Each structure stands twice: as C-alpha cells, then as structure tokens.
Amino acid sequence: MKALGKILSAIFLVVTLGLVVYLSVNLKSGNGYSIQIIAMEGNVHLTKEQYLSYANLLDRNNYASLSLQVIKDRIEKHPYVERADVRYDGNGQVSISITEKSFIAILLNDDNQFIVTDKLQVLPVFDQTKKIDYPIIANTNVNGAVQPLASMRNNFDVVTAAKIISSVKLLNPELYDSLSSIDLENGGDIILNLSSVNYPIRIGRGSEIRKIVYLNNLWNYLKGKEINQYLDYVDLRYGGHVYLGILESSNGKAETNSNEGLPNGKQG
C-alpha cells in the first residue's frame, strides 16, 4: 500500500508539474494558441500595414507574446480608431475589425493641418492618409496652437463651421460634395467656397443655418446656368436678401439686387 501511495504521489506530482508548464506556456503565448497571421478589415483612411506598424504588430517574431487583448489595446491607441474588435479564427489567424472615427473636415491652423471628427476632436494627418477630401475650415479664431487629440467643442468658430457642414450635407448632398472650404476670417464674416463655381459666397455671422437654407434654394436654381460665369460673388449677409455681384467686364464689376428670376421671391 505504501508503494502504491508513493507511485500515486509521484504521478500526481508529474501531472501537476505538467499542468503548471502547460499553463505558463499558454499564458505567455496568448491564451493557448499560436498567432501566425493578423488580418484586418474596416480600414479606410490608412492601409492595414500602416495600422499594424503603428501598433508594433508587423514583426511576426513577436506574435508569440501577444494576446487578443494586447492586440486590441494597441490598435485602439491609434488616433483614427474608434473601436477595434479582435477575434481568433483558428489555424493561427487573428482578425481585427476596426471602426474608424468619423471625419467631417480638415482644419488649417498656421502651417499645420488637422482632421476634425464629428465629435469635434482634432487628429493629426498621417502621411499617405487616404480619402480625406473633406471641406477645409480656415482662419479660425483660435488662441494658440492646436494640439492633436484636443477637443474643439469650446471653439465657437469650429463649432459654427461644423454646423454649417452638417446642415449642407443634410439639405443637399450634391451641394455638400461641392463645398470646398469655410473661411472664418479670424472671427470676421464667414465665406463659403464651392468647387463648382469660381465666386465666393458671403454669409456673414448669425443665423447661419437659415442662410444655408437660402443658399440651397439659390444653388438649385443657379447650378449649371450660364449666369455663373458672370458672378463675382453671392452675398447672403443682409436679413434674408440675396445680393449678386455681377462682373461688368474683365476690369470691372457691378452689383444687382433685382428680384427678377430668383427663387422664392428672394431679392438679389
């Protein structure tokens, strides 16, 4: 009986040691599986390789020390990433599905460019960032340099520009596609520029959303018409009136405030 007890004790000891070794190897290598490939989907503004490089996940020699949580944490540290879902697919492959933050504009500050999100956070523009054809917000009244990852919710100019962008996009996606820039003139009048015409649109300050409604009606009427070739500017600053600056010649211009031909009886 004593011999049997010693044998059972020895077997128990061997099994225990084996279990300890097994658990230690599994914990070290990421929950019991070997990672050999990391796949990614959902990326739009940067390539898979750029995201993995930022997260230090390109070197396969380091995969043995990774876990799903470590991969998730590293990817979500990227400024462009809102959320990352990470799963093990089997056969050594891990898949990452990322949700990027929603971009709405490019902010110019001195000689620097920043991406503005729908939550008014400013992000750095990384080299080779793709698909950032968003309206430009320029000449904002900002005290000091803009810091990456900062919030612009307390900046009146940026908030106003964001409201204009969202209003244009909601009212008329075609007009939104043509919106190239919003010039805040460092706290002065607000000027819009469209890629489809060569003249600026002055909307001033105050009642910006109402003026965007006027602009939408006017733009639907003017788009594609020959008169666009003779306009020097459109002015919406004055109490619901629309003023058109008409080019008189190559060396001069004239202004009109005629009602004739304008939509909804607005003055021109």
Tab-separated table of C-alpha atoms in Angstrom:
chain	number	residue	atom	x	y	z
A	1	MET	CA	0.000	0.000	0.000
A	2	LYS	CA	2.835	2.368	0.850
A	3	ALA	CA	4.456	1.637	-2.518
A	4	LEU	CA	1.174	2.330	-4.311
A	5	GLY	CA	0.782	5.568	-2.399
A	6	LYS	CA	4.282	6.662	-3.421
A	7	ILE	CA	3.534	5.818	-7.033
A	8	LEU	CA	0.274	7.803	-6.974
A	9	SER	CA	2.067	10.714	-5.292
A	10	ALA	CA	4.748	10.652	-7.981
A	11	ILE	CA	2.128	10.556	-10.750
A	12	PHE	CA	0.248	13.462	-9.134
A	13	LEU	CA	3.464	15.447	-8.894
A	14	VAL	CA	4.303	14.834	-12.546
A	15	VAL	CA	0.774	15.787	-13.659
A	16	THR	CA	0.871	18.935	-11.528
A	17	LEU	CA	4.238	19.999	-12.925
A	18	GLY	CA	2.997	19.317	-16.438
A	19	LEU	CA	-0.108	21.428	-15.841
A	20	VAL	CA	1.990	24.299	-14.486
A	21	VAL	CA	4.281	24.173	-17.517
A	22	TYR	CA	1.272	23.976	-19.862
A	23	LEU	CA	-0.437	26.974	-18.259
A	24	SER	CA	2.734	29.048	-18.234
A	25	VAL	CA	3.320	28.398	-21.936
A	26	ASN	CA	-0.312	29.152	-22.765
A	27	LEU	CA	-0.356	32.408	-20.824
A	28	LYS	CA	2.849	33.525	-22.422
A	29	SER	CA	1.740	32.735	-25.965
A	30	GLY	CA	-1.718	34.288	-25.756
A	31	ASN	CA	-4.354	32.040	-24.241
A	32	GLY	CA	-3.262	28.741	-25.679
A	33	TYR	CA	-2.996	29.367	-29.403
A	34	SER	CA	-0.205	30.320	-31.732
A	35	ILE	CA	-0.710	33.544	-33.715
A	36	GLN	CA	0.830	33.456	-37.169
A	37	ILE	CA	-1.296	35.844	-39.237
A	38	ILE	CA	-3.101	39.088	-38.354
A	39	ALA	CA	-5.831	40.126	-40.805
A	40	MET	CA	-7.720	43.436	-40.784
A	41	GLU	CA	-10.940	44.847	-42.201
A	42	GLY	CA	-12.806	48.141	-41.885
A	43	ASN	CA	-9.814	50.357	-42.550
A	44	VAL	CA	-10.458	53.196	-44.998
A	45	HIS	CA	-8.072	56.068	-44.346
A	46	LEU	CA	-4.915	54.024	-43.800
A	47	THR	CA	-3.683	50.654	-45.035
A	48	LYS	CA	-3.571	47.544	-42.877
A	49	GLU	CA	0.225	47.755	-42.816
A	50	GLN	CA	0.164	51.357	-41.554
A	51	TYR	CA	-2.179	50.474	-38.698
A	52	LEU	CA	-0.160	47.377	-37.761
A	53	SER	CA	3.105	49.315	-37.936
A	54	TYR	CA	1.739	51.991	-35.560
A	55	ALA	CA	0.682	49.202	-33.153
A	56	ASN	CA	4.054	47.418	-33.491
A	57	LEU	CA	2.328	44.330	-34.902
A	58	LEU	CA	4.204	43.814	-38.152
A	59	ASP	CA	7.027	41.614	-36.820
A	60	ARG	CA	5.764	38.030	-36.698
A	61	ASN	CA	8.641	37.076	-34.414
A	62	ASN	CA	6.822	38.935	-31.634
A	63	TYR	CA	3.455	37.234	-32.139
A	64	ALA	CA	4.173	34.532	-29.535
A	65	SER	CA	3.896	37.096	-26.735
A	66	LEU	CA	0.591	38.567	-27.930
A	67	SER	CA	-2.945	38.079	-26.650
A	68	LEU	CA	-6.188	39.298	-28.181
A	69	GLN	CA	-6.498	41.992	-25.516
A	70	VAL	CA	-2.979	43.278	-26.175
A	71	ILE	CA	-3.712	43.485	-29.920
A	72	LYS	CA	-6.995	45.307	-29.260
A	73	ASP	CA	-5.351	47.801	-26.878
A	74	ARG	CA	-2.572	48.603	-29.320
A	75	ILE	CA	-4.869	49.133	-32.304
A	76	GLU	CA	-7.277	51.320	-30.310
A	77	LYS	CA	-4.406	53.628	-29.367
A	78	HIS	CA	-4.269	54.836	-32.974
A	79	PRO	CA	-5.835	58.325	-33.238
A	80	TYR	CA	-8.014	57.305	-36.193
A	81	VAL	CA	-9.560	54.253	-34.488
A	82	GLU	CA	-12.832	54.499	-32.580
A	83	ARG	CA	-13.100	50.794	-31.771
A	84	ALA	CA	-11.383	47.505	-32.630
A	85	ASP	CA	-12.991	44.064	-32.410
A	86	VAL	CA	-10.435	41.252	-32.271
A	87	ARG	CA	-11.126	37.538	-32.620
A	88	TYR	CA	-9.191	34.304	-33.102
A	89	ASP	CA	-10.335	32.497	-36.271
A	90	GLY	CA	-8.311	29.320	-35.779
A	91	ASN	CA	-5.357	27.975	-37.768
A	92	GLY	CA	-3.136	30.683	-36.320
A	93	GLN	CA	-5.127	33.639	-37.702
A	94	VAL	CA	-6.377	36.649	-35.742
A	95	SER	CA	-8.850	39.039	-37.394
A	96	ILE	CA	-9.223	42.701	-36.465
A	97	SER	CA	-12.340	44.629	-37.447
A	98	ILE	CA	-11.821	48.342	-36.871
A	99	THR	CA	-14.288	51.215	-36.796
A	100	GLU	CA	-12.596	54.450	-37.720
A	101	LYS	CA	-13.649	57.790	-36.301
A	102	SER	CA	-15.994	59.828	-38.481
A	103	PHE	CA	-14.157	62.660	-40.238
A	104	ILE	CA	-16.012	65.828	-41.262
A	105	ALA	CA	-13.400	68.462	-42.165
A	106	ILE	CA	-9.773	69.496	-42.435
A	107	LEU	CA	-8.733	72.290	-40.059
A	108	LEU	CA	-5.937	74.642	-41.087
A	109	ASN	CA	-4.034	76.219	-38.207
A	110	ASP	CA	-0.968	78.272	-39.138
A	111	ASP	CA	1.034	75.877	-41.345
A	112	ASN	CA	-0.492	72.736	-39.850
A	113	GLN	CA	-3.385	70.553	-40.952
A	114	PHE	CA	-5.668	68.552	-38.690
A	115	ILE	CA	-8.597	66.245	-39.251
A	116	VAL	CA	-11.813	67.232	-37.440
A	117	THR	CA	-14.139	64.423	-36.346
A	118	ASP	CA	-17.901	64.522	-35.858
A	119	LYS	CA	-17.180	64.821	-32.120
A	120	LEU	CA	-15.002	67.904	-32.812
A	121	GLN	CA	-11.779	66.160	-31.854
A	122	VAL	CA	-8.737	67.190	-33.896
A	123	LEU	CA	-6.467	64.432	-35.197
A	124	PRO	CA	-3.047	64.594	-36.852
A	125	VAL	CA	-2.850	63.972	-40.590
A	126	PHE	CA	-0.585	60.973	-41.101
A	127	ASP	CA	1.493	60.557	-44.237
A	128	GLN	CA	-0.319	58.680	-47.016
A	129	THR	CA	-3.714	59.154	-45.377
A	130	LYS	CA	-6.314	58.277	-47.991
A	131	LYS	CA	-9.767	59.642	-48.801
A	132	ILE	CA	-9.647	62.900	-46.849
A	133	ASP	CA	-11.465	65.037	-49.404
A	134	TYR	CA	-13.387	66.950	-46.758
A	135	PRO	CA	-14.286	70.662	-46.553
A	136	ILE	CA	-11.472	72.858	-45.264
A	137	ILE	CA	-12.022	75.054	-42.208
A	138	ALA	CA	-9.658	78.020	-42.447
A	139	ASN	CA	-8.782	81.167	-40.490
A	140	THR	CA	-10.472	80.180	-37.264
A	141	ASN	CA	-10.207	82.408	-34.237
A	142	VAL	CA	-8.011	80.061	-32.167
A	143	ASN	CA	-5.880	81.165	-29.240
A	144	GLY	CA	-2.517	79.433	-29.501
A	145	ALA	CA	-1.517	76.324	-31.385
A	146	VAL	CA	-3.964	73.478	-31.889
A	147	GLN	CA	-2.936	70.325	-30.054
A	148	PRO	CA	-3.561	66.903	-31.658
A	149	LEU	CA	-6.330	64.874	-29.985
A	150	ALA	CA	-7.726	68.014	-28.319
A	151	SER	CA	-11.432	68.843	-28.378
A	152	MET	CA	-12.665	71.934	-30.224
A	153	ARG	CA	-16.113	71.900	-28.632
A	154	ASN	CA	-15.361	75.189	-26.884
A	155	ASN	CA	-14.145	76.942	-30.021
A	156	PHE	CA	-17.045	78.955	-31.429
A	157	ASP	CA	-15.618	79.176	-34.954
A	158	VAL	CA	-15.032	75.431	-35.309
A	159	VAL	CA	-18.458	74.631	-33.829
A	160	THR	CA	-20.097	77.068	-36.280
A	161	ALA	CA	-18.228	75.595	-39.246
A	162	ALA	CA	-19.218	72.071	-38.192
A	163	LYS	CA	-22.887	73.121	-38.010
A	164	ILE	CA	-22.660	74.610	-41.497
A	165	ILE	CA	-21.105	71.428	-42.879
A	166	SER	CA	-23.705	69.148	-41.292
A	167	SER	CA	-26.553	71.415	-42.473
A	168	VAL	CA	-25.314	71.473	-46.063
A	169	LYS	CA	-24.851	67.697	-46.043
A	170	LEU	CA	-28.347	67.145	-44.668
A	171	LEU	CA	-30.063	69.588	-47.033
A	172	ASN	CA	-28.301	68.727	-50.254
A	173	PRO	CA	-25.612	66.021	-50.650
A	174	GLU	CA	-24.773	67.394	-54.101
A	175	LEU	CA	-24.100	70.858	-52.673
A	176	TYR	CA	-22.081	69.228	-49.874
A	177	ASP	CA	-19.871	67.491	-52.449
A	178	SER	CA	-19.173	70.917	-53.941
A	179	LEU	CA	-18.354	72.598	-50.602
A	180	SER	CA	-14.577	73.036	-50.645
A	181	SER	CA	-13.891	75.458	-47.795
A	182	ILE	CA	-15.297	77.600	-44.995
A	183	ASP	CA	-13.281	80.737	-44.275
A	184	LEU	CA	-13.975	82.102	-40.771
A	185	GLU	CA	-11.788	85.190	-41.386
A	186	ASN	CA	-10.389	85.037	-37.847
A	187	GLY	CA	-13.710	85.987	-36.283
A	188	GLY	CA	-14.926	88.124	-39.204
A	189	ASP	CA	-17.515	87.300	-41.845
A	190	ILE	CA	-17.925	83.683	-42.916
A	191	ILE	CA	-17.214	82.935	-46.572
A	192	LEU	CA	-18.024	79.659	-48.337
A	193	ASN	CA	-16.247	78.421	-51.436
A	194	LEU	CA	-17.649	75.811	-53.809
A	195	SER	CA	-15.575	73.743	-56.206
A	196	SER	CA	-18.311	74.005	-58.857
A	197	VAL	CA	-18.178	77.834	-59.181
A	198	ASN	CA	-15.466	80.481	-59.207
A	199	TYR	CA	-17.056	83.031	-56.873
A	200	PRO	CA	-17.228	83.175	-53.040
A	201	ILE	CA	-20.455	83.084	-51.054
A	202	ARG	CA	-20.569	85.506	-48.135
A	203	ILE	CA	-22.898	84.519	-45.324
A	204	GLY	CA	-21.548	86.761	-42.553
A	205	ARG	CA	-22.294	85.938	-38.914
A	206	GLY	CA	-25.534	84.946	-37.249
A	207	SER	CA	-28.462	82.819	-38.480
A	208	GLU	CA	-26.002	80.654	-40.398
A	209	ILE	CA	-28.368	77.701	-40.759
A	210	ARG	CA	-31.174	79.867	-42.143
A	211	LYS	CA	-28.734	81.326	-44.663
A	212	ILE	CA	-27.676	77.834	-45.693
A	213	VAL	CA	-31.331	77.110	-46.491
A	214	TYR	CA	-31.383	80.236	-48.692
A	215	LEU	CA	-28.138	79.143	-50.319
A	216	ASN	CA	-29.530	75.704	-51.059
A	217	ASN	CA	-32.574	77.187	-52.805
A	218	LEU	CA	-30.403	79.607	-54.766
A	219	TRP	CA	-27.870	76.965	-55.723
A	220	ASN	CA	-30.562	74.635	-57.026
A	221	TYR	CA	-31.678	77.470	-59.277
A	222	LEU	CA	-28.235	78.653	-60.437
A	223	LYS	CA	-26.365	75.377	-60.893
A	224	GLY	CA	-25.472	74.652	-64.475
A	225	LYS	CA	-26.688	78.038	-65.713
A	226	GLU	CA	-24.611	80.428	-67.781
A	227	ILE	CA	-25.055	83.230	-65.238
A	228	ASN	CA	-22.445	81.565	-63.022
A	229	GLN	CA	-19.777	82.726	-65.481
A	230	TYR	CA	-20.678	86.362	-64.774
A	231	LEU	CA	-20.972	86.277	-60.980
A	232	ASP	CA	-18.232	87.808	-58.856
A	233	TYR	CA	-19.814	86.840	-55.517
A	234	VAL	CA	-23.068	85.931	-53.755
A	235	ASP	CA	-23.885	87.841	-50.569
A	236	LEU	CA	-26.350	86.483	-48.004
A	237	ARG	CA	-25.388	88.710	-45.098
A	238	TYR	CA	-28.365	91.036	-45.035
A	239	GLY	CA	-31.607	89.879	-43.455
A	240	GLY	CA	-32.876	87.310	-45.954
A	241	HIS	CA	-31.816	89.274	-49.016
A	242	VAL	CA	-29.571	87.746	-51.673
A	243	TYR	CA	-27.170	90.079	-53.455
A	244	LEU	CA	-25.363	89.019	-56.601
A	245	GLY	CA	-22.118	90.656	-57.602
A	246	ILE	CA	-22.126	90.744	-61.418
A	247	LEU	CA	-18.910	91.042	-63.378
A	248	GLU	CA	-19.269	94.110	-65.601
A	249	SER	CA	-16.155	93.385	-67.627
A	250	SER	CA	-12.698	91.955	-67.152
A	251	ASN	CA	-11.747	95.196	-65.392
A	252	GLY	CA	-14.910	95.999	-63.503
A	253	LYS	CA	-17.998	94.660	-61.798
A	254	ALA	CA	-21.490	95.705	-60.880
A	255	GLU	CA	-23.864	94.703	-58.101
A	256	THR	CA	-27.523	93.886	-58.514
A	257	ASN	CA	-30.348	93.473	-56.050
A	258	SER	CA	-33.057	92.639	-58.548
A	259	ASN	CA	-35.847	90.175	-57.698
A	260	GLU	CA	-36.101	89.030	-61.280
A	261	GLY	CA	-35.637	85.307	-61.816
A	262	LEU	CA	-34.578	84.426	-58.269
A	263	PRO	CA	-36.230	81.516	-56.483
A	264	ASN	CA	-38.847	82.003	-53.762
A	265	GLY	CA	-39.023	85.758	-54.390
A	266	LYS	CA	-35.685	86.370	-52.676
A	267	GLN	CA	-34.001	89.624	-53.511
A	268	GLY	CA	-30.818	89.532	-55.444
